[in-house]
Coordinates of C-alpha atoms and ligand atoms in Angstrom, one line a residue:
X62 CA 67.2 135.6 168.2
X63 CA 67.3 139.4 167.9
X64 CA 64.4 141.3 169.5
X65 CA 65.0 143.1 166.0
X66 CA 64.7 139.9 163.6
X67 CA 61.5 138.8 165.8
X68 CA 60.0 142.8 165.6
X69 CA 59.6 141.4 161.6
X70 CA 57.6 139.0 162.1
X71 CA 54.7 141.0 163.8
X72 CA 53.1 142.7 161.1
X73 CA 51.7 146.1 161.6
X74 CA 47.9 145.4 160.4
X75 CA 48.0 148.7 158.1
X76 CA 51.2 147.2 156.1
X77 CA 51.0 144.6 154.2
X78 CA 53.4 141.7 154.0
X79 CA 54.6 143.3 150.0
X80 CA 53.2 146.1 149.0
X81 CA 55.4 146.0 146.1
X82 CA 54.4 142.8 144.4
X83 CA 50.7 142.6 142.7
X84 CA 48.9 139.9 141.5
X85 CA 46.5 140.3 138.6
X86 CA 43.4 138.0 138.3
X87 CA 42.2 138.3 134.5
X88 CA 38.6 137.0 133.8
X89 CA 36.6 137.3 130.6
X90 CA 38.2 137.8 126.9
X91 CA 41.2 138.6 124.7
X92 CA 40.6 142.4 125.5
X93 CA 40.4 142.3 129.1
X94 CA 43.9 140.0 128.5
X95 CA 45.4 143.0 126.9
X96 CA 44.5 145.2 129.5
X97 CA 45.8 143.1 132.2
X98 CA 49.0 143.2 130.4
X99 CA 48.9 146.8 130.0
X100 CA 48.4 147.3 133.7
X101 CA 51.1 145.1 134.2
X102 CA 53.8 147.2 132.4
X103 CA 52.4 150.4 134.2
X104 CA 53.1 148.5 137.3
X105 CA 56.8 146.6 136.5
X106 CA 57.9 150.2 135.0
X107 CA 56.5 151.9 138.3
X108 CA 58.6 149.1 140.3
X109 CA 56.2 146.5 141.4
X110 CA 56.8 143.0 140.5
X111 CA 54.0 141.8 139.3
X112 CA 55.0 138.1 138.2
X113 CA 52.9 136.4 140.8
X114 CA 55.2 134.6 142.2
X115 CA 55.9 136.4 145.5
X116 CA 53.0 136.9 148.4
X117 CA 51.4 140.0 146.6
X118 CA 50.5 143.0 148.8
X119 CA 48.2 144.2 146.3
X120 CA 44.8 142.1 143.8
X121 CA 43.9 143.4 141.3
X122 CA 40.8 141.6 139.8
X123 CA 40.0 142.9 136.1
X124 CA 36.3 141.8 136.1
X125 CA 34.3 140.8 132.8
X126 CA 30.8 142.0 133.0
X127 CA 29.5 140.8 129.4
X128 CA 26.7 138.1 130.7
X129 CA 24.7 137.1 133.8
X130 CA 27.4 134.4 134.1
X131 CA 31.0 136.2 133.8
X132 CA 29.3 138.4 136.2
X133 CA 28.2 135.9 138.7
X134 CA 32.0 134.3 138.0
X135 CA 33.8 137.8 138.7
X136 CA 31.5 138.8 142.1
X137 CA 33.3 134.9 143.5
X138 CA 36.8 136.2 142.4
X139 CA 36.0 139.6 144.3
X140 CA 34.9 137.6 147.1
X141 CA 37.6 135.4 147.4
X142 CA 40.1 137.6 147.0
X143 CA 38.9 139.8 149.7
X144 CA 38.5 137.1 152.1
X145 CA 42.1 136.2 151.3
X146 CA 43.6 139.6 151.4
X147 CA 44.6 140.1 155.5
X148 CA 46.5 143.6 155.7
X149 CA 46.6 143.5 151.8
X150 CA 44.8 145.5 149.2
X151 CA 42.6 144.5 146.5
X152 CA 41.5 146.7 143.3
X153 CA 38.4 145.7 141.2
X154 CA 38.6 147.1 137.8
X155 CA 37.6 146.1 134.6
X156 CA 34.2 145.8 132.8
X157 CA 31.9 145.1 136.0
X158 CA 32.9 148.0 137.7
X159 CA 32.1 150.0 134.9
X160 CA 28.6 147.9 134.4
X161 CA 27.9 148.2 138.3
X162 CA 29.7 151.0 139.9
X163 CA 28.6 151.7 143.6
X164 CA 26.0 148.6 143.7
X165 CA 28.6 146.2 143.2
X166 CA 30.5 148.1 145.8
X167 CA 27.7 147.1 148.1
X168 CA 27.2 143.6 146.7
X169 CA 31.1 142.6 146.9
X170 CA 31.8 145.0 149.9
X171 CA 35.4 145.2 151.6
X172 CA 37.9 146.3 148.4
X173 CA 40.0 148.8 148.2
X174 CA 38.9 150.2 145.4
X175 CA 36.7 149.8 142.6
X176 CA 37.7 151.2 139.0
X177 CA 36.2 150.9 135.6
X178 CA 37.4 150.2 131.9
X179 CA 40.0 152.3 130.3
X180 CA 42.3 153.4 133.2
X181 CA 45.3 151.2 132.3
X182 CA 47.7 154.0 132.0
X183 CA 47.1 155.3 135.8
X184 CA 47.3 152.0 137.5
X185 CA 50.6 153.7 139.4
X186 CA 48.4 156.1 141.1
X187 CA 45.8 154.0 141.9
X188 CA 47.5 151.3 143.5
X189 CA 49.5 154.3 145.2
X190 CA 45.9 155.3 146.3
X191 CA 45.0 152.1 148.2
X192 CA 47.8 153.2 150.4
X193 CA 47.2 156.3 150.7
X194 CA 43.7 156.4 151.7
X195 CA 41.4 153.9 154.7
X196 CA 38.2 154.3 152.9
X197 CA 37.5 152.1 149.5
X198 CA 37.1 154.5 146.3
X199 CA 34.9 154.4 143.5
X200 CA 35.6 155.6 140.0
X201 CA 33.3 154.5 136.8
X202 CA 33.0 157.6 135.2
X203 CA 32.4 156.9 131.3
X204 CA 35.5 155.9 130.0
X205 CA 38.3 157.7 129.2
X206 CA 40.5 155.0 127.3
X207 CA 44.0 156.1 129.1
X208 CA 46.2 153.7 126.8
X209 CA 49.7 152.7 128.5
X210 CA 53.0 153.5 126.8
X211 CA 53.3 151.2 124.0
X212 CA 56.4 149.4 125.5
X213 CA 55.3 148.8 128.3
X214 CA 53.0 146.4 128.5
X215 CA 54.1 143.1 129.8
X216 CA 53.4 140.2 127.7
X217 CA 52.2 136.9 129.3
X218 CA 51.0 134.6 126.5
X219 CA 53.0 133.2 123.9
X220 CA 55.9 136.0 122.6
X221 CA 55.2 135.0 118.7
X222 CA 51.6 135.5 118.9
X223 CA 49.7 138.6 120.1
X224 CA 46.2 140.2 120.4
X225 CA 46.8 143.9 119.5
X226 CA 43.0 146.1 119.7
X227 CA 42.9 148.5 117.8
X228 CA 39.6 150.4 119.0
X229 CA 37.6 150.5 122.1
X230 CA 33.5 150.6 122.7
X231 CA 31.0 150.2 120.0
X232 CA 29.1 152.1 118.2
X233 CA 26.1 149.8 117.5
X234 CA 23.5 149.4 119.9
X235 CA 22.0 145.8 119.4
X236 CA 19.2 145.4 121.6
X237 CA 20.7 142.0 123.7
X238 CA 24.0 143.7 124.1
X239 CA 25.6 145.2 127.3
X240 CA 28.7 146.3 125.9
X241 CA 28.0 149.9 124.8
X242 CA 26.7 150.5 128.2
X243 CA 30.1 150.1 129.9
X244 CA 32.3 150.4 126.9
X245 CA 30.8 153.3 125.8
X246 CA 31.2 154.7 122.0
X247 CA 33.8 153.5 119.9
X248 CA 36.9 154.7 119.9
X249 CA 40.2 154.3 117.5
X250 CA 43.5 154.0 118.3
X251 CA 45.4 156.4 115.7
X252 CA 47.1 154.4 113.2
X253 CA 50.5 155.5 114.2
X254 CA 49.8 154.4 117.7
X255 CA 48.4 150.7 116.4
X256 CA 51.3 150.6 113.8
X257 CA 54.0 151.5 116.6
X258 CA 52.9 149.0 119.1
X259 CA 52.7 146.2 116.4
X260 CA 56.5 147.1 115.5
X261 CA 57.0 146.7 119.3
X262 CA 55.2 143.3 119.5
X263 CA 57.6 142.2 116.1
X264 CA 60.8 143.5 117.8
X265 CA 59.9 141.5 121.1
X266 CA 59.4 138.4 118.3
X267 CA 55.7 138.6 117.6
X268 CA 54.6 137.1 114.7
X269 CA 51.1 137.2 114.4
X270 CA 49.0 140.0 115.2
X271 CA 45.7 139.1 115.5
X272 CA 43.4 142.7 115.5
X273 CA 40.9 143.1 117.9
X274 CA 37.9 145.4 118.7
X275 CA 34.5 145.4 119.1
X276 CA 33.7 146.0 115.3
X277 CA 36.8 146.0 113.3
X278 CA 35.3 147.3 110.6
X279 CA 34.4 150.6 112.3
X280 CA 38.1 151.3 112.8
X281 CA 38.9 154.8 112.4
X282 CA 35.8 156.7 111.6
X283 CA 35.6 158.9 114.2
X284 CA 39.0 159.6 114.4
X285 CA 39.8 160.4 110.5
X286 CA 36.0 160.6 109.2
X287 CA 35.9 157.4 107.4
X288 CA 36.0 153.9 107.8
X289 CA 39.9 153.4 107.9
X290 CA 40.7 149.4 108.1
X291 CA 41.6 149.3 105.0
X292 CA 44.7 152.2 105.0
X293 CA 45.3 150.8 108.5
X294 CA 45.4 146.8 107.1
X295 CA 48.2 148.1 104.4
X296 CA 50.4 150.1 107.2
X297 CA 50.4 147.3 109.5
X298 CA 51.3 144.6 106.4
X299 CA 54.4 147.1 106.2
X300 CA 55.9 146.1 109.8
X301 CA 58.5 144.0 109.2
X302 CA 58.7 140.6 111.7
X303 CA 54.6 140.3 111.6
X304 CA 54.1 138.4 109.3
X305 CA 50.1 136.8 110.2
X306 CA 47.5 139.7 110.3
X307 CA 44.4 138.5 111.3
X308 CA 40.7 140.3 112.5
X309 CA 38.6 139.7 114.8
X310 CA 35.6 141.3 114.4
X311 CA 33.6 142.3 111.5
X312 CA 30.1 143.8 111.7
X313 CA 28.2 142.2 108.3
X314 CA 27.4 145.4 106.5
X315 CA 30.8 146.9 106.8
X316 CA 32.6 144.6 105.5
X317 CA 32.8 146.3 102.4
X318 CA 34.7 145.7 99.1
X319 CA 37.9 147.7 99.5
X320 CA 38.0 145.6 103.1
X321 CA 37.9 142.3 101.3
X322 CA 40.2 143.7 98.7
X323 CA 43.0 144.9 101.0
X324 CA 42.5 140.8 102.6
X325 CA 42.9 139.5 99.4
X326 CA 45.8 141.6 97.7
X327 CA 48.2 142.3 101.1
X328 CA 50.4 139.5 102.0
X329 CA 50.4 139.1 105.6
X330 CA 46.7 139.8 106.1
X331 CA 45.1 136.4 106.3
X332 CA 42.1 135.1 104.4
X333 CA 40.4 134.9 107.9
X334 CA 36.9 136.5 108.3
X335 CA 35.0 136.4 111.9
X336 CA 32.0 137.6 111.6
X337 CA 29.3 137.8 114.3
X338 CA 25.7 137.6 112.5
X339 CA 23.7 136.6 115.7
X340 CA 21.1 135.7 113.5
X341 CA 19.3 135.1 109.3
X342 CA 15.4 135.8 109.9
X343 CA 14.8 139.9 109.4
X344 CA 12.1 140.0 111.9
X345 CA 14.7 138.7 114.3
X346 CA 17.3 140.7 113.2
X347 CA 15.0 144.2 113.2
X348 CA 14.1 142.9 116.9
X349 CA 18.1 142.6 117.5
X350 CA 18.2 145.8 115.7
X351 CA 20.7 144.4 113.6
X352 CA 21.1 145.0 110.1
X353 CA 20.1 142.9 106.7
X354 CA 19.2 139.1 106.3
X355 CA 20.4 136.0 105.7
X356 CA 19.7 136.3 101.8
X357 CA 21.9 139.4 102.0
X358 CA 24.6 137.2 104.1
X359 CA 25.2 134.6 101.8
X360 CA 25.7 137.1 98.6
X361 CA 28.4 138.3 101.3
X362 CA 29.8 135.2 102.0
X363 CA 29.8 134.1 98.3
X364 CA 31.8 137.2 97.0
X365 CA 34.0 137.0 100.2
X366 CA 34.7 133.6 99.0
X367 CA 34.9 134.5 95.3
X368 CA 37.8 137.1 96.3
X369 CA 39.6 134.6 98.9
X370 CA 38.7 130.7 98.2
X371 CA 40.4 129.8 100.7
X372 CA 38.8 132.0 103.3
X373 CA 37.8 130.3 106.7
X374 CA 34.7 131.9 108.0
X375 CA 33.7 131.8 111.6
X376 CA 30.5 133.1 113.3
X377 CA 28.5 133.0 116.2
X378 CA 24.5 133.1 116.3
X379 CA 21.9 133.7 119.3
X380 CA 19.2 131.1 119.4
X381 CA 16.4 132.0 121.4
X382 CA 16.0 135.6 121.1
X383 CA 12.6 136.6 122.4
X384 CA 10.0 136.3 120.2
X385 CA 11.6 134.1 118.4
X386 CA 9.1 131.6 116.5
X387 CA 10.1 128.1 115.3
X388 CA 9.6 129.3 111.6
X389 CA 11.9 131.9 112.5
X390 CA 14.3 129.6 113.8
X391 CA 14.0 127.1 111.1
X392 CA 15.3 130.3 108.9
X393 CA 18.6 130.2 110.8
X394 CA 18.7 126.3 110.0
X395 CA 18.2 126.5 106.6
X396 CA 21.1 129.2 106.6
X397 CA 24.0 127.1 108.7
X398 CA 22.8 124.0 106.3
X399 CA 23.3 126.6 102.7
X400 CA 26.1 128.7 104.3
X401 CA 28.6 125.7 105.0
X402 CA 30.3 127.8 107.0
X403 CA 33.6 126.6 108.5
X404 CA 32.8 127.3 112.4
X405 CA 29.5 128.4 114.0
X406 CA 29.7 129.4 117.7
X407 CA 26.0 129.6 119.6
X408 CA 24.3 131.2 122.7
X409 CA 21.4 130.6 123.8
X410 CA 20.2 133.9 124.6
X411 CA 20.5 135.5 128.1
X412 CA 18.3 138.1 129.2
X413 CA 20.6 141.2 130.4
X414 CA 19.5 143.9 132.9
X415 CA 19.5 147.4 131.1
X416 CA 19.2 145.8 127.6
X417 CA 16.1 146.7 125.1
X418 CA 15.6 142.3 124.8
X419 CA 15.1 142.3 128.5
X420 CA 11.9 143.8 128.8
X421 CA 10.6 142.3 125.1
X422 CA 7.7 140.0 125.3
X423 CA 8.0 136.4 124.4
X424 CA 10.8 135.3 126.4
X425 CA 11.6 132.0 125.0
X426 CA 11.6 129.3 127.5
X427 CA 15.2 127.9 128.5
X428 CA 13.5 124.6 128.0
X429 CA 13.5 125.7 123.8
X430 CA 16.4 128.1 123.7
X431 CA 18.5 124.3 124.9
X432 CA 16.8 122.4 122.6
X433 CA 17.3 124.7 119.4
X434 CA 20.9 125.4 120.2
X435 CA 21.4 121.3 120.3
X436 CA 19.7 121.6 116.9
X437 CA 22.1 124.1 115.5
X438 CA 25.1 122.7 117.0
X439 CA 24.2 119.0 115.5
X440 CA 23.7 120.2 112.0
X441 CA 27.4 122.3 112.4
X442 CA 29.1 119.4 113.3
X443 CA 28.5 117.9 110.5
X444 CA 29.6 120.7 108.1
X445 CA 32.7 121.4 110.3
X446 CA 33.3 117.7 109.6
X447 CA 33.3 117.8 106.2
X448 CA 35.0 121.2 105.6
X449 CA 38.0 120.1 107.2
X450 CA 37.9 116.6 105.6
X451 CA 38.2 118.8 102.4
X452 CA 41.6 120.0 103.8
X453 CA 42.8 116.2 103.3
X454 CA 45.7 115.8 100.9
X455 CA 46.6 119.7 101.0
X456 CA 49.6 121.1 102.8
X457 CA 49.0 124.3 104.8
X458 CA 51.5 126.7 106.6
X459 CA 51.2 125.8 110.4
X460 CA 52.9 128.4 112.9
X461 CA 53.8 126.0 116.1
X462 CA 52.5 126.8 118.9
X463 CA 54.0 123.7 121.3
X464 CA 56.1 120.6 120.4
X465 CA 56.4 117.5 122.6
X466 CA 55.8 113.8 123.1
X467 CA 56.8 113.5 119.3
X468 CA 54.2 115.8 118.1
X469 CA 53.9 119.3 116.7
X470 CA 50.7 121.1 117.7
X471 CA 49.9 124.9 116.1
X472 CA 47.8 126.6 113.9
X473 CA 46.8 127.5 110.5
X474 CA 45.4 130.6 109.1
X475 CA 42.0 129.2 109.6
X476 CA 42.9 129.1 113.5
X477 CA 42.9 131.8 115.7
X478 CA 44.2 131.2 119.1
X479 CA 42.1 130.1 121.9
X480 CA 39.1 129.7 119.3
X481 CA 40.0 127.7 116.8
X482 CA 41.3 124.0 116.6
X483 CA 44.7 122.8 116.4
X484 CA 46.7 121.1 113.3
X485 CA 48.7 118.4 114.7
X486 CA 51.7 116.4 113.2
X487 CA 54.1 113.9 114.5
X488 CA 57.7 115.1 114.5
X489 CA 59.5 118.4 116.0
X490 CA 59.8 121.7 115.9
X491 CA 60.6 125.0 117.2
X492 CA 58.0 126.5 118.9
X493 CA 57.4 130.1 117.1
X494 CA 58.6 128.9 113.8
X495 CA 56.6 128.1 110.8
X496 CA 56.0 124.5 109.1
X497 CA 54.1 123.2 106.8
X498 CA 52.1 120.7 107.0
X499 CA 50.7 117.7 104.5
X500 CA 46.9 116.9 105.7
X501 CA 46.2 113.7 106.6
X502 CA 42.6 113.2 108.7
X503 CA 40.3 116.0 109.0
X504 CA 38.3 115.8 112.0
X505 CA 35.0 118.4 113.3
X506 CA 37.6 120.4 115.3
X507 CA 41.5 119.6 114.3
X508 CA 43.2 118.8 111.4
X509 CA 46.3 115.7 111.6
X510 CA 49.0 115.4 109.2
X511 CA 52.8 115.3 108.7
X512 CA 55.3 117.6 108.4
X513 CA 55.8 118.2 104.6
X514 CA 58.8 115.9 103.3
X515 CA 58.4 113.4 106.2
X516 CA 56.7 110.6 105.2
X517 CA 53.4 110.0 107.0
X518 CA 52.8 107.7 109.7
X519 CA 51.3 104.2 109.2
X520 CA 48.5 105.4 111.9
X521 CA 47.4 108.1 113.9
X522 CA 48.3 108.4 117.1
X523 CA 46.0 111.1 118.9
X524 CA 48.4 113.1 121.1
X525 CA 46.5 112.6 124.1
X526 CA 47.9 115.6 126.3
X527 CA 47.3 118.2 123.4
X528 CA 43.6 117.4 122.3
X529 CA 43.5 117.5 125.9
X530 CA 44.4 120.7 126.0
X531 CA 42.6 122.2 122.5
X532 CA 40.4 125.0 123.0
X533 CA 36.5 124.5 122.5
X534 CA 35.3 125.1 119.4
Ligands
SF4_225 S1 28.1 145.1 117.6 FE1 28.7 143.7 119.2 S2 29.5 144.9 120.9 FE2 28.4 146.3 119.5 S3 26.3 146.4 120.4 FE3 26.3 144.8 118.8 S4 26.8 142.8 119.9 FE4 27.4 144.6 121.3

């Protein structure tokens, strides 16, 4: 052996093993996925690998900071990493950094650098930085939204299906809610922008786009003066290749009539409506700060469904909200039990530092918030139940997202990915393309059928490895 070849294997402490190849460690939701993938392309077009698969030089965690318990689960990734990291480097970006700045510097000490939301288009200089530089550096000022070229990001979930966001921040300040705080105000994309990269995701053989932002329906406002979904809903049904539009999500009193027009007259905009109301009773909602009541929500629901009967409406609510009498909740009962809606999502409510609910009096006991949010959940069931037994006999369109052990497994316009259920039906096919499907069995979460021309099983077989796999309702 060389005195050369055995030099390389005593690592100067200062240089790490690849500086060149970066792992990213994603936590929290569909944005923070995006931006991941964004920082990704910086980084491939800059030169690093960033598949994972190599010993990285360089972690970047991109931190969710939404609840007491995404926080909790992003300080243990910080930690980890940086007790794994040797003569490495680790960054800490994302939503927590932005929440925390300097104190969670101190709480998860021994990173490189901590960096907050909306820096995705300078990820070359600051991993350059961590080499550059022995102490750790800090930088949370209020977002700036630096976007990444749109062909660069690097794609890592399934190439026919894509979150594209459209906006950043929120505008609304609901009293429970940390998001504006880090976020900060909301912020369009222009259209062209939006309409470019969606011709980039259809070229790289995307298929469905599925929108997202904090409030969909506050797209464009402070960009072109007006609320702008629906001009930006009939440029992207243009792109040829996408050919599933679907939002995620509305804020109630936006959704206004030209929205639910431009869903119910453009082709590839699906009949698909996710609408957060957090909660029915007004006193509730005026503590939330949140607009209208549940008698206002169903005339929206009923002329939503009057323009689109079809339409599959998803929400989520908070259930123990301080001050938050049983009268009060019964309200939100009686609503889930009139509304029939065809998914309902719940929280119990968690008390965030810096929000308006922390300090309110009448903090519900967890003991209550539990049992209330069993309540609601029971009484769902039942109605998920029975809206998708309704789907029994029909044939939808189902865009496949995996095929094996003899079974198809995707999703119909009433699915969003990750979210949603599945449709399953025995047979194959492509992954990416569309079938359609003949409903069999409608269960709470999934529907089970047969592909459309192929006669139906004698019995179904549950695919044991997909329902494994479905994503929570
Ligand atoms: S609309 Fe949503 S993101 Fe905005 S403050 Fe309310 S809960 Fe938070």
């Amino acid at each position: 052996m060389s005195l050369g070849s055995f030099s390389l294997k005593l690592h100067n402490p200062l240089v790490p093993q690849n500086p060149t190849n970066v792992r990213i460690v994603t936590l929290g939701c569909a944005k923070n996925e995006v931006d991941s993938e964004e920082i990704a392309g910086v980084l491939r077009s800059a030169g690093y690998g960033v598949d994972g698969s190599a010993e990285a030089g360089v972690t970047v965690i991109n931190t969710c900071g939404f609840l007491e318990s995404a926080k909790q689960e992003s300080i243990a990734a910080i930690k980890k990493a940086i007790a794994e990291k040797g003569n490495g480097r680790v960054i800490v970006a994302g939503c927590l950094a932005q929440r925390m700045g300097e104190e969670l510097a101190r709480l998860a000490p021994g990173a490189d650098s901590y960096v907050g939301v909306g820096q995705m288009g300078r990820f070359n200089d600051i991993v350059s930085g961590v080499f550059g530089s022995t102490q750790p550096s800090i930088d949370v000022k209020p977002p700036h939204h630096r976007w990444a070229d749109v062909t660069t990001r690097a794609r890592t979930g399934r190439p026919w299906s894509a979150y594209l966001k459209v906006s950043e921040g929120c505008d609304h300040r609901c009293t429970f809610c940390t998001i504006p705080s880090f976020r900060g105000d909301h912020v369009s994309k222009p259209i062209e922008r939006v309409v470019s990269e969606a011709r980039h995701l259809a070229a790289t053989g995307c298929r469905e786009i599925n929108m997202i932002a904090q409030d969909v329906t506050q797209y464009g406002f402070d960009l072109y003066k007006e609320f702008s979904l629906p001009r930006l809903l009939r440029s992207l049904d243009e792109v040829d290749g996408i050919e599933w539009i679907r939002m995620l999500y509305f804020y109630p009193n936006r959704l206004t009539d030209e929205v639910i027009e431009a869903m119910a007259t453009l082709p590839s905009v699906l009949p698909y409506v996710d609408i957060p109301l957090q909660h029915v009773h007004p006193d509730t909602l005026r503590r939330m700060k949140r607009p209208w009541d549940g008698a206002r929500y169903l005339a929206l629901i009923e002329k939503v469904r009057s323009a689109m009967p079809d339409v599959a409406i998803r929400t989520t609510f908070i259930v123990g909200f301080p001050g938050e009498t049983e009268a009060e909740f019964g309200s939100l009962l009686d609503f889930v039990r009139d509304a029939r809606l065809d998914r309902v999502g719940a929280f119990t409510f968690s008390r965030e530092p810096g929000t308006p609910a922390f300090d309110m009096p009448d903090q519900v006991p967890s003991k209550v918030k539990r049992e209330r949010y069993d309540r609601l959940m029971r009484m769902q069931a039942s109605i998920s139940l029975l809206k998708n037994k309704a789907w029994e006999g029909r044939t939808v369109s189902v865009l496949v997202d995996e095929c094996k052990d003899g079974w198809v497994a995707g999703r119909s316009f009433r699915d969003a990915p990750e979210i949603d259920g599945w449709v399953y039906a025995q047979g194959s096919a492509v992954p990416g393309s569309f079938v359609e499907v003949t409903v069999t069995d409608g269960q709470q979460h999934d529907l089970y059928g047969h592909l459309a021309g192929v006669e139906a099983p004698k019995k179904r077989l549950v695919p044991l490895q997909m329902a494994a796999a479905r994503a929570p309702q």
